[in-house]
Coordinates of C-alpha atoms in Angstrom, one line a residue:
Chain A
M59 CA 72.0 108.2 108.8
G60 CA 71.2 104.7 108.9
R61 CA 68.6 103.6 111.8
S62 CA 70.8 102.0 113.5
T63 CA 73.7 105.1 113.6
G64 CA 70.3 107.3 115.2
I65 CA 69.7 105.0 118.0
Y66 CA 73.3 105.0 118.6
V67 CA 73.4 108.7 118.4
I68 CA 70.5 109.0 120.5
I69 CA 71.8 107.1 123.3
A70 CA 75.5 108.7 122.7
L71 CA 74.1 112.1 123.7
L72 CA 71.5 110.4 126.8
L73 CA 75.4 109.0 128.1
A74 CA 76.6 112.2 128.1
V75 CA 73.6 114.5 129.8
L76 CA 73.8 112.0 132.8
P77 CA 76.9 113.7 134.6
F78 CA 74.8 117.0 134.5
V79 CA 71.6 115.7 135.7
Y80 CA 73.1 112.4 137.9
D81 CA 75.5 113.1 140.9
D82 CA 76.2 109.7 141.9
R83 CA 79.5 109.9 142.0
I84 CA 80.5 106.4 142.3
I85 CA 77.5 105.1 139.4
L86 CA 79.8 107.6 136.9
S87 CA 82.7 106.4 138.3
L88 CA 81.4 103.3 137.0
V89 CA 80.6 104.2 133.9
M90 CA 83.6 105.6 132.9
Q91 CA 85.5 101.8 133.6
V92 CA 82.5 100.8 131.2
F93 CA 83.1 103.2 128.5
I94 CA 86.9 101.9 128.7
F95 CA 86.2 98.5 128.9
G96 CA 83.8 98.4 126.1
I97 CA 86.6 99.8 123.6
F98 CA 88.8 97.2 125.3
A99 CA 85.9 94.3 124.6
M100 CA 86.0 96.5 121.3
S101 CA 89.8 95.9 120.2
Y102 CA 88.9 91.9 121.5
D103 CA 85.8 91.8 118.9
L104 CA 87.8 93.0 116.2
L105 CA 90.3 89.9 116.6
L106 CA 88.1 86.8 117.5
G107 CA 84.7 87.7 116.7
F108 CA 85.8 89.6 112.2
T109 CA 88.5 88.0 111.9
G110 CA 88.6 84.8 114.1
I111 CA 92.1 85.4 115.6
V112 CA 92.4 84.5 119.0
S113 CA 94.2 86.2 121.6
F114 CA 95.2 85.1 125.3
G115 CA 97.1 87.7 125.7
H116 CA 95.6 90.6 124.7
A117 CA 96.2 92.4 128.2
M118 CA 99.2 93.1 126.5
F119 CA 98.3 96.5 125.0
F120 CA 96.5 97.4 127.2
G121 CA 99.3 97.4 128.9
I122 CA 101.4 99.0 126.4
G123 CA 98.6 102.0 126.8
A124 CA 98.4 102.4 130.2
Y125 CA 102.4 102.1 130.9
S126 CA 103.5 104.7 127.6
V127 CA 101.2 107.7 128.9
A128 CA 102.1 106.7 132.8
I129 CA 105.6 107.2 131.8
V130 CA 105.4 110.1 130.0
L131 CA 103.4 111.9 132.2
N132 CA 106.0 110.8 134.9
Q133 CA 109.1 111.5 133.4
N134 CA 107.7 115.0 132.4
E135 CA 105.2 118.0 132.9
A136 CA 101.5 116.3 133.3
T137 CA 100.1 118.3 130.9
L138 CA 98.4 117.9 127.6
F139 CA 100.8 117.4 124.8
Y140 CA 102.9 115.4 126.9
L141 CA 99.4 112.9 127.5
L142 CA 99.5 113.8 124.0
L143 CA 102.8 112.6 123.1
G144 CA 101.9 109.9 125.6
T145 CA 99.3 108.5 123.7
L146 CA 100.9 108.4 120.1
L147 CA 103.9 106.1 121.8
A148 CA 101.0 103.8 123.0
V149 CA 99.5 103.6 119.5
A150 CA 103.3 103.4 118.0
V151 CA 104.6 100.9 120.2
A152 CA 101.2 98.6 120.3
G153 CA 101.5 99.1 116.1
I154 CA 104.8 97.5 116.3
V155 CA 104.2 94.5 118.3
S156 CA 100.6 94.1 117.3
F157 CA 102.5 93.7 113.5
I158 CA 105.5 91.4 115.0
A159 CA 103.2 89.2 116.7
G160 CA 101.4 89.0 113.8
V161 CA 103.9 88.2 111.1
L162 CA 105.7 85.6 113.3
T163 CA 102.5 83.9 114.1
L164 CA 99.3 84.6 112.0
R165 CA 101.1 82.5 108.8
L166 CA 100.5 79.8 111.6
Q167 CA 96.9 78.2 113.0
S168 CA 95.6 80.7 115.4
H169 CA 96.3 79.2 118.9
F170 CA 100.0 79.8 117.6
Y171 CA 99.0 83.5 117.9
A172 CA 97.1 83.4 121.2
M173 CA 100.1 81.7 122.6
L174 CA 102.6 83.9 121.6
T175 CA 100.4 87.4 122.9
L176 CA 100.2 84.9 126.5
A177 CA 103.6 84.8 126.1
L178 CA 104.4 88.8 125.0
A179 CA 101.8 89.6 127.5
G180 CA 104.5 87.8 130.5
L181 CA 107.3 89.0 128.8
F182 CA 105.6 92.5 129.4
M183 CA 104.9 92.1 132.8
V184 CA 108.2 91.4 134.1
A185 CA 109.9 93.4 132.2
A186 CA 107.9 96.6 134.1
E187 CA 108.5 94.1 137.7
K188 CA 112.1 94.6 136.7
M189 CA 112.4 97.9 135.5
R190 CA 112.0 99.8 138.6
S191 CA 113.3 103.6 138.0
L192 CA 111.0 103.7 135.3
T193 CA 108.0 101.1 136.6
G194 CA 108.1 101.8 139.9
G195 CA 108.3 97.4 140.3
N196 CA 105.4 95.4 141.0
E197 CA 104.1 98.5 143.5
G198 CA 103.5 100.4 140.6
F199 CA 102.9 104.4 140.8
V200 CA 100.7 107.3 141.5
L201 CA 101.4 109.9 138.1
M202 CA 100.5 113.0 137.7
V203 CA 97.3 114.1 135.1
P204 CA 97.1 117.4 133.4
D205 CA 95.2 119.6 135.6
M206 CA 91.5 119.0 133.1
F207 CA 91.7 115.6 134.1
I208 CA 92.7 115.4 137.6
D209 CA 88.6 115.3 138.5
T210 CA 88.4 111.5 138.0
S211 CA 84.7 111.4 138.5
G212 CA 84.1 114.6 137.4
P213 CA 82.8 115.7 134.0
T214 CA 85.8 115.8 132.0
L215 CA 87.2 112.7 131.7
Y216 CA 83.9 110.9 131.5
L217 CA 82.8 113.0 128.5
T218 CA 86.4 112.6 127.4
C219 CA 86.1 108.3 127.4
L220 CA 83.1 108.3 126.1
I221 CA 83.3 110.3 122.9
V222 CA 86.8 108.4 122.7
L223 CA 84.2 105.3 123.2
V224 CA 82.0 106.8 120.3
V225 CA 85.0 107.7 118.1
F226 CA 86.5 104.5 117.4
F227 CA 83.3 102.6 118.5
F228 CA 82.3 104.2 114.8
L229 CA 85.5 104.2 113.7
V230 CA 85.7 100.5 113.6
R231 CA 82.0 100.1 112.5
R232 CA 82.9 101.4 109.5
F233 CA 85.9 99.1 109.1
T234 CA 84.3 96.1 109.4
Q235 CA 81.7 97.6 106.9
S236 CA 84.4 97.9 104.5
P237 CA 85.5 96.0 101.9
V238 CA 88.5 94.5 104.2
G239 CA 86.2 94.1 107.1
K240 CA 84.5 92.1 105.2
V241 CA 87.3 89.7 103.7
L242 CA 88.3 89.5 107.6
M243 CA 84.8 87.8 108.0
A244 CA 85.5 85.9 104.9
I245 CA 88.6 84.6 106.7
R246 CA 86.8 83.7 110.3
E247 CA 84.3 81.7 108.0
N248 CA 86.5 79.9 105.6
E249 CA 90.8 80.2 105.3
Q250 CA 91.0 78.4 102.4
R251 CA 88.0 79.8 100.7
V252 CA 89.4 83.0 100.7
E253 CA 92.3 82.2 99.6
S254 CA 91.5 80.1 96.9
I255 CA 89.3 83.4 95.7
G256 CA 93.0 85.4 95.6
F257 CA 93.4 87.1 99.4
S258 CA 96.3 87.2 101.3
I259 CA 95.1 86.0 104.6
M260 CA 97.7 86.3 106.5
Y261 CA 98.2 90.2 105.4
Y262 CA 94.5 91.3 106.3
K263 CA 94.8 89.1 109.4
V264 CA 97.8 91.1 110.0
I265 CA 96.2 94.5 109.5
A266 CA 93.3 93.2 112.4
S267 CA 96.2 92.4 114.2
M268 CA 97.6 95.9 114.1
I269 CA 94.0 98.0 114.6
S270 CA 92.5 95.3 117.6
G271 CA 96.5 95.9 119.5
I272 CA 96.2 99.9 118.7
V273 CA 92.4 100.4 119.8
A274 CA 93.3 98.1 122.6
S275 CA 96.2 100.6 124.3
I276 CA 93.9 103.5 123.4
A277 CA 91.5 102.1 126.0
G278 CA 94.9 101.4 128.3
V279 CA 95.7 104.7 127.9
L280 CA 92.5 106.3 129.2
Y281 CA 92.3 103.1 131.6
V282 CA 95.5 104.9 133.3
L283 CA 93.8 108.7 133.3
S284 CA 90.7 107.6 135.2
L285 CA 92.8 105.8 138.1
Q286 CA 95.9 108.8 138.0
F287 CA 98.1 104.8 139.3
V288 CA 99.7 102.5 137.1
D289 CA 100.9 98.8 138.3
T290 CA 101.9 95.0 136.5
S291 CA 98.2 94.2 136.8
V292 CA 97.3 95.8 133.7
F293 CA 99.5 93.1 131.6
A294 CA 97.5 90.5 133.9
T295 CA 96.2 88.0 131.9
D296 CA 92.8 88.4 134.3
V297 CA 92.7 91.4 131.8
T298 CA 92.0 89.4 128.9
L299 CA 89.6 86.9 130.2
D300 CA 87.4 89.7 131.4
A301 CA 87.7 91.1 127.3
L302 CA 87.4 87.8 126.3
L303 CA 83.9 87.4 128.6
M304 CA 82.3 90.6 127.5
T305 CA 82.6 90.2 123.9
I306 CA 81.2 86.5 124.4
I307 CA 78.0 87.7 127.1
G308 CA 77.8 90.8 124.5
G309 CA 78.2 89.1 121.3
V310 CA 80.7 88.2 119.5
G311 CA 81.3 89.6 116.5
T312 CA 78.7 92.4 116.9
L313 CA 80.7 95.6 117.9
V314 CA 77.6 96.7 119.9
G315 CA 77.3 93.3 122.3
P316 CA 80.9 93.5 123.8
I317 CA 80.4 97.2 124.9
I318 CA 77.4 95.8 126.8
G319 CA 79.4 92.8 127.6
A320 CA 81.7 95.6 129.2
G321 CA 78.5 97.3 131.3
I322 CA 77.3 93.7 132.0
I323 CA 81.0 92.6 133.2
E324 CA 81.2 96.0 135.1
F325 CA 77.9 97.2 136.9
A326 CA 78.0 93.0 138.0
H327 CA 81.1 93.2 139.6
H328 CA 80.2 95.8 141.5
W329 CA 76.4 95.1 143.2
L330 CA 77.4 91.3 143.4
S331 CA 80.8 91.7 145.2
D332 CA 77.9 93.2 148.0
L333 CA 77.2 90.0 148.7
A334 CA 80.4 89.4 150.2
D335 CA 78.8 90.8 153.5
V336 CA 76.2 88.4 152.9
H337 CA 78.3 84.8 153.1
W338 CA 81.7 84.4 152.9
I339 CA 81.1 82.6 149.2
F340 CA 80.4 85.4 147.6
K341 CA 83.6 87.1 148.7
R342 CA 85.1 85.1 145.5
W343 CA 82.8 86.8 142.8
I344 CA 83.7 85.4 140.0
I345 CA 81.3 82.3 140.9
L346 CA 78.5 84.1 141.0
F347 CA 79.8 85.4 137.5
G348 CA 80.6 82.5 136.4
I349 CA 76.8 81.8 137.2
V350 CA 75.5 84.0 134.9
Y351 CA 77.8 82.9 132.5
I352 CA 76.4 80.2 132.3
L353 CA 73.1 81.4 132.0
A354 CA 74.2 83.6 129.3
V355 CA 75.4 80.8 127.2
I356 CA 71.9 78.4 127.7
F357 CA 69.9 81.3 127.4
F358 CA 71.4 83.2 124.6
P359 CA 74.6 81.4 123.0
R360 CA 75.5 83.6 120.1
G361 CA 75.4 86.4 122.8
I362 CA 72.7 88.8 124.3
V363 CA 73.1 90.9 120.5
G364 CA 74.4 88.3 118.6
T365 CA 71.2 86.6 119.6
L366 CA 68.7 89.1 119.3
Q367 CA 69.7 89.8 115.7
E368 CA 69.6 85.9 114.4
I369 CA 65.8 86.2 116.2
W370 CA 65.3 89.5 113.6
I371 CA 66.4 88.0 110.9
K372 CA 64.7 84.5 110.8
R373 CA 61.6 87.1 111.5
K374 CA 62.2 89.0 108.5
Y375 CA 62.7 86.6 106.0
K376 CA 59.5 84.2 107.4
K377 CA 57.8 87.4 107.7
Q378 CA 59.1 87.0 103.7
Q379 CA 58.1 84.1 102.7
G380 CA 54.7 84.4 104.1
K381 CA 54.1 87.0 101.7
E382 CA 55.9 85.4 98.6
A383 CA 53.7 82.4 99.8
T384 CA 50.3 85.2 99.7
K385 CA 51.4 86.8 96.9
D386 CA 51.6 83.4 94.7
K387 CA 48.0 81.8 95.9
N388 CA 47.1 85.1 94.6
E389 CA 48.3 84.6 91.4
A390 CA 47.1 81.5 91.1
A391 CA 43.6 82.0 92.2
S392 CA 43.7 84.6 89.3
Chain B
M163 CA 92.2 71.1 68.8
M164 CA 92.7 75.0 70.3
K165 CA 95.5 76.1 72.3
A166 CA 95.5 74.7 76.1
L167 CA 94.6 77.1 78.7
L168 CA 95.1 74.5 81.4
E169 CA 97.5 71.8 81.2
L170 CA 98.8 69.0 84.2
H171 CA 101.6 67.4 84.0
D172 CA 102.4 63.6 85.4
V173 CA 101.0 65.4 88.7
Q174 CA 101.7 63.5 92.5
T175 CA 100.1 64.9 95.2
Y176 CA 100.2 63.7 98.9
I177 CA 97.8 64.6 101.5
D178 CA 99.5 64.3 105.0
Q179 CA 101.1 60.5 104.3
Y180 CA 97.9 59.5 101.7
H181 CA 99.6 59.2 98.3
I182 CA 96.5 60.4 96.3
L183 CA 97.3 61.6 92.9
H184 CA 99.6 59.1 91.3
D185 CA 99.9 60.2 87.7
I186 CA 97.8 63.4 86.5
S187 CA 98.2 64.9 83.0
F188 CA 95.3 66.8 80.5
E189 CA 95.1 69.7 78.6
V190 CA 92.2 71.7 79.2
P191 CA 91.5 73.8 75.6
K192 CA 90.8 77.6 76.0
G193 CA 86.8 77.8 75.4
E194 CA 86.0 74.3 76.3
V195 CA 84.3 72.6 78.5
T196 CA 86.5 69.2 80.3
V197 CA 85.0 67.1 82.2
L198 CA 87.0 65.4 85.0
L199 CA 84.9 62.3 85.6
G200 CA 85.6 58.3 87.9
R201 CA 84.1 57.0 90.3
N202 CA 84.3 58.1 94.4
G203 CA 88.0 58.2 95.1
A204 CA 89.7 58.0 91.7
G205 CA 91.0 62.0 92.7
K206 CA 89.1 64.4 91.1
T207 CA 88.3 66.7 93.8
T208 CA 92.0 66.2 94.8
T209 CA 93.2 67.2 91.4
L210 CA 91.1 70.4 90.8
R211 CA 92.5 71.8 94.8
T212 CA 95.9 70.6 93.4
I213 CA 95.9 73.1 90.2
M214 CA 94.4 75.7 93.0
G215 CA 97.5 74.7 95.3
L216 CA 95.6 73.8 98.0
N217 CA 96.8 70.7 98.3
P218 CA 100.2 71.2 96.3
A219 CA 101.9 68.9 93.7
A220 CA 104.5 66.8 95.4
K221 CA 106.2 66.0 91.3
G222 CA 104.9 67.1 87.9
S223 CA 104.0 70.0 86.7
V224 CA 100.5 72.9 86.0
Q225 CA 100.7 75.3 83.9
Y226 CA 98.7 77.9 83.2
N227 CA 98.8 79.9 80.1
S228 CA 101.9 78.6 79.3
E229 CA 103.1 79.4 83.4
D230 CA 104.6 77.3 85.8
I231 CA 102.7 78.2 88.8
T232 CA 102.9 74.6 90.2
K233 CA 104.4 76.1 93.3
L234 CA 102.3 79.3 93.8
S235 CA 99.9 79.8 96.7
P236 CA 97.1 79.2 96.5
Y237 CA 95.4 83.7 96.1
K238 CA 98.3 84.5 93.4
I239 CA 97.3 81.0 91.1
A240 CA 93.2 82.5 91.7
K241 CA 94.8 86.0 91.1
K242 CA 96.1 84.6 87.4
G243 CA 92.6 84.3 86.8
I244 CA 91.5 81.0 87.6
G245 CA 88.2 80.4 89.8
Y246 CA 87.1 77.7 92.4
V247 CA 83.5 76.2 93.2
P248 CA 84.9 73.7 95.5
E249 CA 82.7 70.3 96.4
D250 CA 81.2 72.1 99.6
Q251 CA 80.4 75.0 97.6
G252 CA 82.7 77.1 101.1
I253 CA 80.2 80.0 101.1
F254 CA 81.3 82.2 104.3
E255 CA 77.8 81.3 106.2
G256 CA 78.2 84.6 108.7
L257 CA 78.4 87.1 105.9
T258 CA 74.7 88.2 103.7
V259 CA 74.5 86.8 99.9
G260 CA 75.3 90.7 98.7
E261 CA 78.2 90.4 101.2
N262 CA 79.7 87.1 99.6
M263 CA 79.4 88.5 96.3
R264 CA 81.1 91.3 97.2
V265 CA 84.1 89.5 99.0
A266 CA 84.3 88.1 95.4
M267 CA 84.7 90.6 93.7
K268 CA 88.1 92.0 94.9
K269 CA 87.6 95.1 92.9
E270 CA 84.0 97.5 92.1
N271 CA 84.6 98.3 87.9
E272 CA 82.2 98.6 85.3
S273 CA 83.1 95.5 84.6
T274 CA 82.5 93.9 87.5
H275 CA 79.2 95.8 87.6
E276 CA 78.4 94.2 84.8
R277 CA 79.3 91.3 85.4
M278 CA 77.1 91.1 88.8
E279 CA 74.0 92.3 86.8
W280 CA 74.3 88.6 84.3
V281 CA 74.6 86.9 86.8
L282 CA 71.9 88.3 89.2
D283 CA 69.9 88.1 85.9
L284 CA 70.8 84.8 86.1
F285 CA 70.1 83.3 89.4
P286 CA 67.6 86.3 90.5
D287 CA 66.9 84.5 93.7
L288 CA 70.0 85.6 95.1
K289 CA 68.5 89.3 94.6
T290 CA 65.3 88.7 96.7
F291 CA 67.9 87.1 99.3
W292 CA 70.5 89.5 99.1
K293 CA 70.3 90.8 102.8
K294 CA 69.7 87.1 104.0
P295 CA 72.6 85.2 106.1
G296 CA 74.4 82.9 103.7
G297 CA 74.2 80.0 106.0
Q298 CA 70.3 80.4 106.1
L299 CA 70.1 79.9 102.2
S300 CA 68.7 76.4 101.3
G301 CA 71.6 74.1 99.3
G302 CA 70.3 75.4 95.7
Q303 CA 70.5 78.2 96.4
K304 CA 73.8 78.1 98.4
Q305 CA 75.1 76.6 94.8
M306 CA 73.5 79.3 93.1
L307 CA 75.6 81.5 95.0
A308 CA 78.8 79.4 94.6
I309 CA 78.4 79.3 91.4
A310 CA 77.6 83.0 91.2
R311 CA 80.7 84.2 92.8
A312 CA 83.0 82.6 91.2
Y313 CA 81.9 84.6 88.3
M314 CA 82.4 88.0 89.7
N315 CA 85.9 88.6 88.1
E316 CA 87.2 88.5 85.1
N317 CA 88.5 84.6 85.4
E318 CA 89.3 82.8 82.6
L319 CA 89.4 79.7 83.8
L320 CA 86.7 78.4 86.5
L321 CA 87.5 74.7 88.2
I322 CA 83.6 73.8 89.3
D323 CA 83.3 70.9 91.4
E324 CA 80.3 68.8 92.0
P325 CA 78.0 71.1 90.9
S326 CA 74.2 69.1 91.4
K327 CA 75.8 66.9 94.2
G328 CA 72.5 66.1 96.9
L329 CA 70.7 69.1 95.0
A330 CA 66.2 68.5 93.7
P331 CA 66.8 67.9 89.8
I332 CA 64.7 71.1 89.3
V333 CA 67.8 72.9 90.5
V334 CA 69.9 70.9 89.4
E335 CA 68.3 71.7 85.7
K336 CA 68.2 75.9 86.7
V337 CA 72.6 74.9 87.7
M338 CA 72.8 73.1 84.5
E339 CA 71.3 76.0 82.1
S340 CA 73.3 79.0 84.5
I341 CA 77.3 76.1 83.3
Q342 CA 75.8 76.7 79.8
Q343 CA 75.2 79.9 80.2
M344 CA 79.0 80.7 81.8
K345 CA 79.9 78.4 78.9
E346 CA 80.1 80.9 76.3
R347 CA 82.3 83.2 78.6
T348 CA 84.7 80.7 80.3
T349 CA 87.0 78.0 79.4
I350 CA 86.0 75.1 82.3
V351 CA 86.8 72.6 84.4
L352 CA 83.8 70.1 85.8
V353 CA 84.2 68.0 87.7
E354 CA 80.3 65.6 87.5
Q355 CA 79.0 62.7 88.7
N356 CA 75.9 63.1 87.2
F357 CA 76.8 61.5 83.7
L358 CA 73.4 63.1 82.3
M359 CA 74.2 66.3 82.9
A360 CA 78.3 65.9 82.4
S361 CA 77.7 64.9 78.9
R362 CA 75.0 67.7 77.8
I363 CA 77.5 70.4 78.8
G364 CA 81.1 69.2 77.9
D365 CA 82.9 69.3 75.1
Q366 CA 85.4 66.2 76.3
F367 CA 86.5 64.4 79.0
Y368 CA 88.9 62.6 80.8
I369 CA 88.1 59.3 83.2
L370 CA 90.4 59.0 86.5
D371 CA 90.6 55.7 88.3
D372 CA 93.1 55.3 91.3
G373 CA 94.5 58.8 90.0
Q374 CA 95.5 58.4 87.7
T375 CA 94.3 60.1 84.0
V376 CA 93.2 56.5 81.9
H377 CA 91.2 57.6 79.2
Q378 CA 90.4 60.3 77.4
G379 CA 87.8 62.2 74.4
A380 CA 85.1 63.6 73.1
M381 CA 82.7 63.8 75.1
E382 CA 79.7 61.9 72.1
E383 CA 82.4 59.4 72.1
L384 CA 81.7 58.0 75.8
Q385 CA 78.2 58.8 75.5
E386 CA 78.6 55.8 72.6
N387 CA 80.9 53.8 74.5
E388 CA 78.9 51.4 76.8
T389 CA 81.8 49.2 77.3
L390 CA 84.0 52.3 78.8
R391 CA 80.9 54.1 80.8
K392 CA 80.7 50.5 82.6
K393 CA 84.2 49.7 83.0
Y394 CA 85.2 53.0 84.7
L395 CA 82.0 54.8 85.8
G396 CA 79.7 51.8 86.6
I397 CA 76.6 53.1 84.9
A398 CA 75.2 51.7 81.4

């Protein structure tokens, strides 16, 4: 086990113990939201940070996950079987939609993918509004969930979200460290160069689009379980914007950064919202968040994790060069 | 002369509305180093990019191993066994030296491992900076990485664009030495402004001028022909 893996496992174990030693249900719910949005932001990082693809409609996959499970549970019994069936449906639909979006646009410049995903997210939102009998329209609907998840701030759902986050974190990390992952990173750097090495960039970009879409749909599944309610807001551009900001603040292309970014945004949202009582201007928490964002960009231009990684690498090589210089001097002296 | 590995016939290439290559024709014999010479803007880089399919030919044909590759996409051309070291080196700056090498390796087998060892012996600096991001390497190290990377696969033909550009003389010497060694294993098309380097490595030359091949011959001929050097290369 590598050093970083060990640190992640220890943090995960500490988080797993949290609901048994700390009983503030609001904070526990908030931490659970961090897990869910951490998965979602991580899926966005796979696209933006690792492959260089910008999506303006990533919320579509989140919404697909949320609605697939909600509709399956609503139309059938609220059992674990139907929850798994809904999850499989979410994965299948997200996989197909991301494949189609990728095949249609990823051979073109990246803004075509961004615009198509934005359009598709809008299309899904309209469809969810219009198919009232199935989706409850704009108002959405409350759903029954399997008994084990009824307590939305209880340890079962909390631990489920944590386990899913940990499993997907290690799976996605393994993927990014695989040869395919390295090709994706190379595509982000220089598409033409990757092609002239002998890789079909279209093929690799579609793989990234599909994996990212599927992981985002899993976040949507957990989100609907945590709220036991779904409405069309899951397809909103704000959801994509949140993922984008979480990724940028945490560190693009770092995987763990977006999870930290999710934590910062969720907690900032929670605490800064209280300032609305101090002055009416703070009712729009996004104003405060804008300031936090500007400060983060000034002091951590590559995101928090990205900037720290950069400093660490520079120090490491400075030390190495210093050692080599001393060695050369000693050799010259002798 | 040995059988030609690569042949270009009457190639014309446009970049957007600009007509860059007007009439390029040449042959690259197997096992030799063919040098493309010419002043800035003569079309040398575009010729290499046309061979790779990055700026596809509008007219004419590019034949590799007697197969027409004119209309193939770059990745299919690369898969045929053509490696390309671009003028700007094309290093993946966010990837470490090791990752750059592994991406270029495509598949791992005994042969690529043997090549990796050979290349690392040739450029020991790459071993030292194995985990350093490509973007933090010096110009010379980047060039070494670019050449090493192109050599990672069993490419039968290497296209190398101005490997000495912007490098200190001591690094140029190192790069030249490495190409000399690669010459024994691979056919090379070299674009080079540094005539001294080109004349030491090259077996035959083609001079390009205004997007056309205007002269060809054995490298020794050009070394002896001062008039030709002055006319097309501006050097005595």
